Tab-separated table of C-alpha atoms in Angstrom:
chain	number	residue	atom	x	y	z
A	1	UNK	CA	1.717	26.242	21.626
A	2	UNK	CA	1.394	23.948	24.464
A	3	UNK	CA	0.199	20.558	23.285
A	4	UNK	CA	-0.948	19.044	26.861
A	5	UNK	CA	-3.162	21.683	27.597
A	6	UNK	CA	-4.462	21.725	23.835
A	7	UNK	CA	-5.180	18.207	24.318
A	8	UNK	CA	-7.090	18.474	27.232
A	9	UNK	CA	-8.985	21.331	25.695
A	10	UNK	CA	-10.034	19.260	22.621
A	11	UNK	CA	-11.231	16.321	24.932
A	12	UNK	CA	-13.956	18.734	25.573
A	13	UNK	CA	-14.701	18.631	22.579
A	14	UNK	CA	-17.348	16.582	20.188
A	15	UNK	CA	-17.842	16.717	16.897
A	16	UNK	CA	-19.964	14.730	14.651
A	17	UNK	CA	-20.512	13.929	10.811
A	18	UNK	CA	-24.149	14.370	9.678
A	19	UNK	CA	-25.916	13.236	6.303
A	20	UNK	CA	-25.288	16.094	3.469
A	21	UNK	CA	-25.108	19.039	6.167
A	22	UNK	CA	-22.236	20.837	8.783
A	23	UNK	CA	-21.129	18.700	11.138
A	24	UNK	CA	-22.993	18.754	15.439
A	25	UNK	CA	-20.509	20.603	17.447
A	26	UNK	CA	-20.620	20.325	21.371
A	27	UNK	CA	-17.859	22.227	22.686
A	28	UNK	CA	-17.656	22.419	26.674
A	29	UNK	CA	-13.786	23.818	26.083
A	30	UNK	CA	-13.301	27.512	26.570
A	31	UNK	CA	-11.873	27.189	22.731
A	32	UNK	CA	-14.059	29.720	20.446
A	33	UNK	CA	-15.327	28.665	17.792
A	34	UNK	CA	-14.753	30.386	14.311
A	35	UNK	CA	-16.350	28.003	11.947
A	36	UNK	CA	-17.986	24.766	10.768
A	37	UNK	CA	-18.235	22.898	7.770
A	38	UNK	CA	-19.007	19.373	6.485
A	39	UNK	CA	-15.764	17.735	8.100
A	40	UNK	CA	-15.030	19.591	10.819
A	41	UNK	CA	-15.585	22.257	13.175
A	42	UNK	CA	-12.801	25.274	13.529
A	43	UNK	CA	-11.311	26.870	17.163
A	44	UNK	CA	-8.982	29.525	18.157
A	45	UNK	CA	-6.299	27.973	19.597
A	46	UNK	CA	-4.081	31.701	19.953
A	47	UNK	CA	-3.666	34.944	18.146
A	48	UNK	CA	-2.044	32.931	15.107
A	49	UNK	CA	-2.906	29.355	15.926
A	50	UNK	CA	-6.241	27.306	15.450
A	51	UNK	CA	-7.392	23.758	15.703
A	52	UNK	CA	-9.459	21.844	12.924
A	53	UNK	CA	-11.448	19.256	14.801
A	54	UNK	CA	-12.959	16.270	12.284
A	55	UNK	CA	-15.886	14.166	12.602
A	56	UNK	CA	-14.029	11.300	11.350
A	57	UNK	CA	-10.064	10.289	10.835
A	58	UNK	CA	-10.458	9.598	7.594
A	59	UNK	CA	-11.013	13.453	6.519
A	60	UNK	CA	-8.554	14.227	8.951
A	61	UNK	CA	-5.707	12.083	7.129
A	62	UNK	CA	-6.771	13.472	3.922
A	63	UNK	CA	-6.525	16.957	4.692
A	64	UNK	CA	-3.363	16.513	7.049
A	65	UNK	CA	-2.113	14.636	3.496
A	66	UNK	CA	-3.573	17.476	1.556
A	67	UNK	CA	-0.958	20.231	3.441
A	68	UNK	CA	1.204	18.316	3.579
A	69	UNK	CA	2.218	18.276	-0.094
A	70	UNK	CA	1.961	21.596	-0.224
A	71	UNK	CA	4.521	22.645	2.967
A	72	UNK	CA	7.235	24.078	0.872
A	73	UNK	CA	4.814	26.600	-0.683
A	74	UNK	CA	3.105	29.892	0.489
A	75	UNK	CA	-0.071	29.604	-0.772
A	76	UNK	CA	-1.581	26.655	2.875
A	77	UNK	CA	-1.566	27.648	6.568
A	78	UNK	CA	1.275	25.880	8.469
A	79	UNK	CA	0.697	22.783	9.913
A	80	UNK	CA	1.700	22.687	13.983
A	81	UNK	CA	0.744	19.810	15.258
A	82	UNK	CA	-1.806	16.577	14.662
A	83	UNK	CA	-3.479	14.408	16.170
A	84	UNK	CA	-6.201	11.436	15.562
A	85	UNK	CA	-8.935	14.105	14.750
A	86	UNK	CA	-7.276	17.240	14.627
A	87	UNK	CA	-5.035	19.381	12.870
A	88	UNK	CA	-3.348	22.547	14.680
A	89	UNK	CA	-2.366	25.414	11.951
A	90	UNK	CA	-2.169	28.845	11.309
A	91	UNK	CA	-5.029	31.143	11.434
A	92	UNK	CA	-5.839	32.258	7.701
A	93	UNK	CA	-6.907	35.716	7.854
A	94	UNK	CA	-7.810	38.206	5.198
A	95	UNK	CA	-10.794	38.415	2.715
A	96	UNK	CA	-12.443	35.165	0.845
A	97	UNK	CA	-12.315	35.726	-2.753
A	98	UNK	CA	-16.432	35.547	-2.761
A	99	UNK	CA	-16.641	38.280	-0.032
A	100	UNK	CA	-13.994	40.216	-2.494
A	101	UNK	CA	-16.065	40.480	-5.539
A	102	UNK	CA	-18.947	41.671	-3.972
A	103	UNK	CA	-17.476	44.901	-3.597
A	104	UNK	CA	-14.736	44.609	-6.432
A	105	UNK	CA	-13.995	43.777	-10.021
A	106	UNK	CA	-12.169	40.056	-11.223
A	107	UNK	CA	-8.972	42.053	-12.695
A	108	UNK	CA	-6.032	40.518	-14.854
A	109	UNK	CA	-4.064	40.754	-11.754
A	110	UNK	CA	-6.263	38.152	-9.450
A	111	UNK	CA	-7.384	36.110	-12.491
A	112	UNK	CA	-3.511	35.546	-12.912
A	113	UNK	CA	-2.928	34.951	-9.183
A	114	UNK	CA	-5.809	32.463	-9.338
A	115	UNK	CA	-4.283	30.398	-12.602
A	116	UNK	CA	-0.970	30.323	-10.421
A	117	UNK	CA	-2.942	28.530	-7.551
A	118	UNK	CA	-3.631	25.740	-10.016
A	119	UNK	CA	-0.539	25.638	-10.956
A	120	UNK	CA	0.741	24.831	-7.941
A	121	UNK	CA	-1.891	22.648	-7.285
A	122	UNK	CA	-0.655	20.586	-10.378
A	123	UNK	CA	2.529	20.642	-9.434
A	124	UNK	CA	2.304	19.559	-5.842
A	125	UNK	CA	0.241	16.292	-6.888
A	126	UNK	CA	-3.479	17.372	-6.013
A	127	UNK	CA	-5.899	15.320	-8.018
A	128	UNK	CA	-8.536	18.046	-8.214
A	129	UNK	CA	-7.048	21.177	-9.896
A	130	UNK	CA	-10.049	23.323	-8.681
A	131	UNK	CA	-11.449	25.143	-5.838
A	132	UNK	CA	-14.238	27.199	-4.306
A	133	UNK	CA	-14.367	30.789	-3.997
A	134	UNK	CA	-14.627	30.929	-0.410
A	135	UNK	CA	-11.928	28.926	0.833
A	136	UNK	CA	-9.035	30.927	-1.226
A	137	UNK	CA	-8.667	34.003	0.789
A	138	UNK	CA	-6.677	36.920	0.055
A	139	UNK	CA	-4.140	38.925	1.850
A	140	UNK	CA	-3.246	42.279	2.587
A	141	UNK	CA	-0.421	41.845	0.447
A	142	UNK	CA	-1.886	40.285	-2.406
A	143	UNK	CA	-0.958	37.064	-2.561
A	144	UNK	CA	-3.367	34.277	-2.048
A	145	UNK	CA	-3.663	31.207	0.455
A	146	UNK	CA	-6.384	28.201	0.642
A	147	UNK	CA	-8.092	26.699	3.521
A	148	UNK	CA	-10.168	23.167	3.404
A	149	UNK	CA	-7.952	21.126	0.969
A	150	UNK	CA	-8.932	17.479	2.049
A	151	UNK	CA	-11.049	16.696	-0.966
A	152	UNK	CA	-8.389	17.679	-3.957
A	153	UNK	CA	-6.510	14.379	-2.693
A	154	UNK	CA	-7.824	10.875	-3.246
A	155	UNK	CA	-10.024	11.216	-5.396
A	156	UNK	CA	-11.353	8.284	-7.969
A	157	UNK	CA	-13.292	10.845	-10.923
A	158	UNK	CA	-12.445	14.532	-10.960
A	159	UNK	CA	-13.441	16.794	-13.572
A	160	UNK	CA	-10.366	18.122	-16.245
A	161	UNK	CA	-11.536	21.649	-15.408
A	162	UNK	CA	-12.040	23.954	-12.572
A	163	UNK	CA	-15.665	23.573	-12.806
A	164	UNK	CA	-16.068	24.482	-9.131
A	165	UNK	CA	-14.409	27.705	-9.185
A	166	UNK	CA	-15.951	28.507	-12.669
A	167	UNK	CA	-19.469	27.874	-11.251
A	168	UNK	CA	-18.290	29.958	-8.028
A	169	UNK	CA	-17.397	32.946	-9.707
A	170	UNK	CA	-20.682	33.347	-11.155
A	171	UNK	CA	-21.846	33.732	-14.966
A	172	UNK	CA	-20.539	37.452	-15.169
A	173	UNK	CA	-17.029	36.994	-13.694
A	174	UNK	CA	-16.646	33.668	-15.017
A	175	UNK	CA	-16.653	35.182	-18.676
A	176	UNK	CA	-14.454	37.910	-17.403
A	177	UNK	CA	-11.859	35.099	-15.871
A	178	UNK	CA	-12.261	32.965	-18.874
A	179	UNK	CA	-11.332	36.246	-20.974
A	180	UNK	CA	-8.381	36.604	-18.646
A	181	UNK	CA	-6.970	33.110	-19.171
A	182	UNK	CA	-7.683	33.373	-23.081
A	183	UNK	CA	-5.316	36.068	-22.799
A	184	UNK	CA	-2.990	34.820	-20.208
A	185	UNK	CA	-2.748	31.076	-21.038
A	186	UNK	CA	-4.808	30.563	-24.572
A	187	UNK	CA	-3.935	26.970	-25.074
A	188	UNK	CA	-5.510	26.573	-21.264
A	189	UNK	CA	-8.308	28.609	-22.361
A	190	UNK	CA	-9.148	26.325	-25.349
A	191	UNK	CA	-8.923	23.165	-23.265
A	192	UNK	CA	-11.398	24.227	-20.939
A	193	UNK	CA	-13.949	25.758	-23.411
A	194	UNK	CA	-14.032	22.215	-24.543
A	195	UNK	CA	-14.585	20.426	-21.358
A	196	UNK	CA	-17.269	23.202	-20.928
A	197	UNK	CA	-18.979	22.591	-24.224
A	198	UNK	CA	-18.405	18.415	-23.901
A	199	UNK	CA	-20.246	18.946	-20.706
A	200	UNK	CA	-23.254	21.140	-22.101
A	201	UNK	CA	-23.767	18.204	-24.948
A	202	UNK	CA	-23.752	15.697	-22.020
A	203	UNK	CA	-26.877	17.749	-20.286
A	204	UNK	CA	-28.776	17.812	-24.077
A	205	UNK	CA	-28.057	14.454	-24.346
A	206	UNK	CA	-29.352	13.681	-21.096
A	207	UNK	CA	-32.711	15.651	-21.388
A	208	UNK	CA	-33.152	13.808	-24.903
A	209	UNK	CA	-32.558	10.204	-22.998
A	210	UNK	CA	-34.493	11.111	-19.917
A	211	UNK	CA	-37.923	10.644	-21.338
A	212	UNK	CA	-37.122	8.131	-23.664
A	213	UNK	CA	-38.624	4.520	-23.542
A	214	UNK	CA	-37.326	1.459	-25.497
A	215	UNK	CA	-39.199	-0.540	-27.686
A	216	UNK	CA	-39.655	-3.464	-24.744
A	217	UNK	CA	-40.980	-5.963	-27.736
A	218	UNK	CA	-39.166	-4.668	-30.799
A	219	UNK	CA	-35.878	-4.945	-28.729
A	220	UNK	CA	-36.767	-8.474	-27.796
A	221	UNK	CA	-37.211	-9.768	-31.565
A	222	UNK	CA	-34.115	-8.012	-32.361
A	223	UNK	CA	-32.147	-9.317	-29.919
A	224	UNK	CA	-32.548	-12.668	-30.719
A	225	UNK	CA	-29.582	-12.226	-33.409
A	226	UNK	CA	-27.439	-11.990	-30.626
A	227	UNK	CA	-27.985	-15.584	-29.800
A	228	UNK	CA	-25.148	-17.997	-30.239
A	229	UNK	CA	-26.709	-21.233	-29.061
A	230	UNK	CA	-29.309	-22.341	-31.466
A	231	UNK	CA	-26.814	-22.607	-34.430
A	232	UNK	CA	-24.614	-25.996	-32.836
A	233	UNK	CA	-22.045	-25.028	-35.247
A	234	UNK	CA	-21.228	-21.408	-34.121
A	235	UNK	CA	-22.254	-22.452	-30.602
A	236	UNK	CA	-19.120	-25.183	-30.798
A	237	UNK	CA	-17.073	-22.722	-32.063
A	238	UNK	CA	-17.291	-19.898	-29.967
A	239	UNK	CA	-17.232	-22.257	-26.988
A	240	UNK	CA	-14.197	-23.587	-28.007
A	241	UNK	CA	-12.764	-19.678	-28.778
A	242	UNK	CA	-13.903	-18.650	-25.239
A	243	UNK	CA	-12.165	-21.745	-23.847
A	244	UNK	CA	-9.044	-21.304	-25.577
A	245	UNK	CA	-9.013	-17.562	-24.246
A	246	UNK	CA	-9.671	-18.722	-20.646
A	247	UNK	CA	-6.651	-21.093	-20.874
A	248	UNK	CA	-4.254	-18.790	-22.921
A	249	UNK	CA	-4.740	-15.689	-20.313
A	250	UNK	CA	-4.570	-18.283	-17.459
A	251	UNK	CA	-1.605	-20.716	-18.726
A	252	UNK	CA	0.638	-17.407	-19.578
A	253	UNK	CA	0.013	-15.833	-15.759
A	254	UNK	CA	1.136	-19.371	-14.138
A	255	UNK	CA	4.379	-19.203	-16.329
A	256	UNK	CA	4.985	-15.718	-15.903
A	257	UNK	CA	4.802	-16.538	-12.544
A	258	UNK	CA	7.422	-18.823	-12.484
A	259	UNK	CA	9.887	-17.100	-14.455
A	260	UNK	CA	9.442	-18.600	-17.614
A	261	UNK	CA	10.293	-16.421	-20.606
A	262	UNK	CA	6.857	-14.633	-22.118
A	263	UNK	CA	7.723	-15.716	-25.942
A	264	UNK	CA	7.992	-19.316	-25.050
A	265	UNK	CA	5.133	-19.178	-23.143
A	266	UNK	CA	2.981	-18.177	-26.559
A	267	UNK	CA	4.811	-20.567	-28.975
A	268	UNK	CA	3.995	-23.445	-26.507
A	269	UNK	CA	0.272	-22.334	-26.432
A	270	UNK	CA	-0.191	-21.592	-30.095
A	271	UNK	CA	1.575	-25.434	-30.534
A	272	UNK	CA	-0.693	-26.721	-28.504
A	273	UNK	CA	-4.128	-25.199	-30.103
A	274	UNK	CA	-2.393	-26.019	-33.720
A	275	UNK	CA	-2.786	-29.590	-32.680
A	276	UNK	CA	-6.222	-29.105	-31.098
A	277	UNK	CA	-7.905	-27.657	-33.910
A	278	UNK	CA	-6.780	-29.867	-35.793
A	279	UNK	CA	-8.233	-32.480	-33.870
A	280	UNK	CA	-10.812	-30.664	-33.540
A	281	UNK	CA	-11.532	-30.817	-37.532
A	282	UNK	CA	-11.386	-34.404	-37.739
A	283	UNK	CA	-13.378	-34.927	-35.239
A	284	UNK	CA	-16.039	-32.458	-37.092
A	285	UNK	CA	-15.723	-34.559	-40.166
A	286	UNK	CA	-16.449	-37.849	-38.490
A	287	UNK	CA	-19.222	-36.436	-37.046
A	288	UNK	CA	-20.479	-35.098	-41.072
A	289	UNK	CA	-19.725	-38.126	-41.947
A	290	UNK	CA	-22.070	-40.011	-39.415
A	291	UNK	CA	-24.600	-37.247	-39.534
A	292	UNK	CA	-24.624	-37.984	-43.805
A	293	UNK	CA	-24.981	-41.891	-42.623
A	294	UNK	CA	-27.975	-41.017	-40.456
A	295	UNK	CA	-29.935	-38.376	-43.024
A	296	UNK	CA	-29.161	-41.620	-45.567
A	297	UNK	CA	-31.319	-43.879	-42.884
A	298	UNK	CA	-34.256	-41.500	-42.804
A	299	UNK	CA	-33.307	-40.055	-39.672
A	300	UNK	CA	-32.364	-42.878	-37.844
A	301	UNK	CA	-29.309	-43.256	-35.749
A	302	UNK	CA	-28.586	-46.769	-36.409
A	303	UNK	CA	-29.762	-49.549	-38.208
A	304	UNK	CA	-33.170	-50.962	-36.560
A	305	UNK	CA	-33.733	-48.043	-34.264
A	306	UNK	CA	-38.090	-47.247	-34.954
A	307	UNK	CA	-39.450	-43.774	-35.576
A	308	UNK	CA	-40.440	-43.567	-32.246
A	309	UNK	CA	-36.933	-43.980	-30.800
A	310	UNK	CA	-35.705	-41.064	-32.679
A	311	UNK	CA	-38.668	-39.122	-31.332
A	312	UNK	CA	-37.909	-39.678	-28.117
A	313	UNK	CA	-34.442	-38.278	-28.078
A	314	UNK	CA	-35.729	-35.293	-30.131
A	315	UNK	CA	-36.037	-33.191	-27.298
A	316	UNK	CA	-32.558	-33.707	-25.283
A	317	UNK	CA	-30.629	-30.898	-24.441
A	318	UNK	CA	-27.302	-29.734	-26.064
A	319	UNK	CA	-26.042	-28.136	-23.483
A	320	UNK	CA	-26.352	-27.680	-19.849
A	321	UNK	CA	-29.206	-24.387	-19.544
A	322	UNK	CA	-30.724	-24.825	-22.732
A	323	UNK	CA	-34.583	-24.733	-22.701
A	324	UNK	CA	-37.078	-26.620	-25.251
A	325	UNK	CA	-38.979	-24.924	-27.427
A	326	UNK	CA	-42.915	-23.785	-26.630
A	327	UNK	CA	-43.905	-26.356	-29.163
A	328	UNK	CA	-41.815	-29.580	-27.839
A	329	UNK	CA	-43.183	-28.559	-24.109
A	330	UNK	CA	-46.879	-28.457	-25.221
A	331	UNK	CA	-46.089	-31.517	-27.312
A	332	UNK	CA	-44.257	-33.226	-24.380
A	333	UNK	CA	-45.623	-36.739	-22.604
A	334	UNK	CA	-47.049	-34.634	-20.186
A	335	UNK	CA	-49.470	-32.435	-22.074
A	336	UNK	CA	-50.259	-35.256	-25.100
A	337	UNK	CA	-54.019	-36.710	-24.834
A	338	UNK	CA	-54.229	-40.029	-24.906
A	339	UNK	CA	-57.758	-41.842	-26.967
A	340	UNK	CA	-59.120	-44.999	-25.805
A	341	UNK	CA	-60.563	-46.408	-28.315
């Protein structure tokens, strides 16, 4: 293959992603084109060669990524050359599995040639263990290669079963392959009937939540048990525990950081918040004590201090967010009436 003139042929050459459709191919090259899909657009290169142009490097890594794990196998064209957005391979030729069964049956032999590609997948470190009908072609003699591989790499959620080529085959020859791999591989077989009956309880489910409304009001009143805030006790408390988390978690990554041994790390911390809470508990009985002192002098905070002193500090806030009540805002300065007598 000569690369220059490839090169200069492909300069020719645009090709552009588009939103959920094939990509816009303008091709001013005297390269023929045998195919597009979402990525990229295909061209005969030679007799055995073509060239995969993509819309975007990204795909083209991927898929160059993709082959590349599986070069020591037979089942992906070989790779002959790449560049920024394109990947030069070997024509794939025989008959798409899809085109196949239109004319013939799903026997033991292909179902077993197909649970061998995802093997291999497996074993060559693709993330999605699946594919669709129409890009695993067979060959005249009966083995089985794969074109468009770019998405079964890099992938953040995949599904634990080959959903895709289930859904591919269609409900008749999906039983059939199913029956196959029961047969073949039954511990496979009884994986994937789960996944496939998980996933029909996750559509029920679904319909059951779609029309469903909450409560708006009911879920309001209820959620006010969630509240932490109005009870100064618990509020203190769990304050202090979400404190003493924040430090713990923080204090053991600075001294991990610097080398200091994990275990001495925790004793020092659970030293430290032995002699806190203990603090902590004398301080809560001075404060009973002064709180007893203050219910003693009819609410008042110290000796001399009027009714209306007490009143006016009724309505300070604990803590920085906290909001008064309906009742202490309608009752505030503001809102009282005055009489002039």
């Amino acid at each position: 293959m000569d690369s220059k003139q490839l090169n200069k042929w492909l300069k020719e050459i645009k090709v552009q992603n588009q939103v959920n459709a094939d990509v816009e191919v303008v091709n001013n090259s005297p390269l023929i084109m045998l195919g597009k899909g979402r990525q990229g657009a295909v061209f005969q290169v030679s007799e055995d060669v073509c060239v995969k142009v993509f819309g975007n490097e990204e795909d083209c890594e991927r898929e160059h990524y993709a082959l590349s794990l599986g070069k020591d196998t037979n089942l992906f064209p070989k790779i002959h050359a790449k560049g920024q957005l394109y990947i030069a391979m070997d024509i794939v030729r025989g008959v798409d599995i899809r085109e196949y069964l239109q004319s013939q049956p799903l026997t033991e032999s292909l179902s077993a040639k197909l649970l061998v590609m995802l093997i291999t997948f497996k074993a060559i470190g693709y993330e999605r263990i699946d594919h669709h009908k129409r890009q695993i072609y067979l060959q005249p003699d009966g083995s089985l290669k794969v074109i468009d591989v770019a998405r079964t790499v890099w992938r953040d959620r995949v599904y634990p079963y080959p959903r895709k080529l289930l859904t591919s085959l269609g409900e008749e020859n999906k039983a059939i392959f199913l029956g196959h791999v029961q047969e073949l591989a039954p511990e496979v077989y009884a994986e994937w009937l789960h996944y496939i009956r998980m996933e029909e309880i996750s559509h029920q489910i679904y319909q059951i939540l779609l029309p469903e409304k909450p409560d708006k009001d009911s879920l309001k009143n209820l959620s006010k048990q969630l509240l932490t805030t109005e009870d100064e006790g618990k509020y203190v408390a769990q304050l202090q525990g979400l404190v003493h988390k924040v430090f713990k978690e923080e204090w053991v990554k600075t001294m991990l950081a610097r080398g200091t041994d994990p275990e001495d790390v925790m004793k020092k911390i659970d030293e430290y918040w032995d002699s806190r809470e203990t603090e902590i508990v004398r301080e809560g009985e001075r404060i009973g004590d002064r709180d007893q002192d203050r219910d003693q002098n009819k609410g008042k905070r110290f000796v001399g201090e009027s009714r209306r002193d007490v009143d006016k500090h009724h309505n300070r806030k604990r803590f920085e967010g906290e909001k008064y009540s309906e009742r202490d805002r309608k009752g505030g300065p503001k809102n009282r009436k005055h009489h002039h007598s």
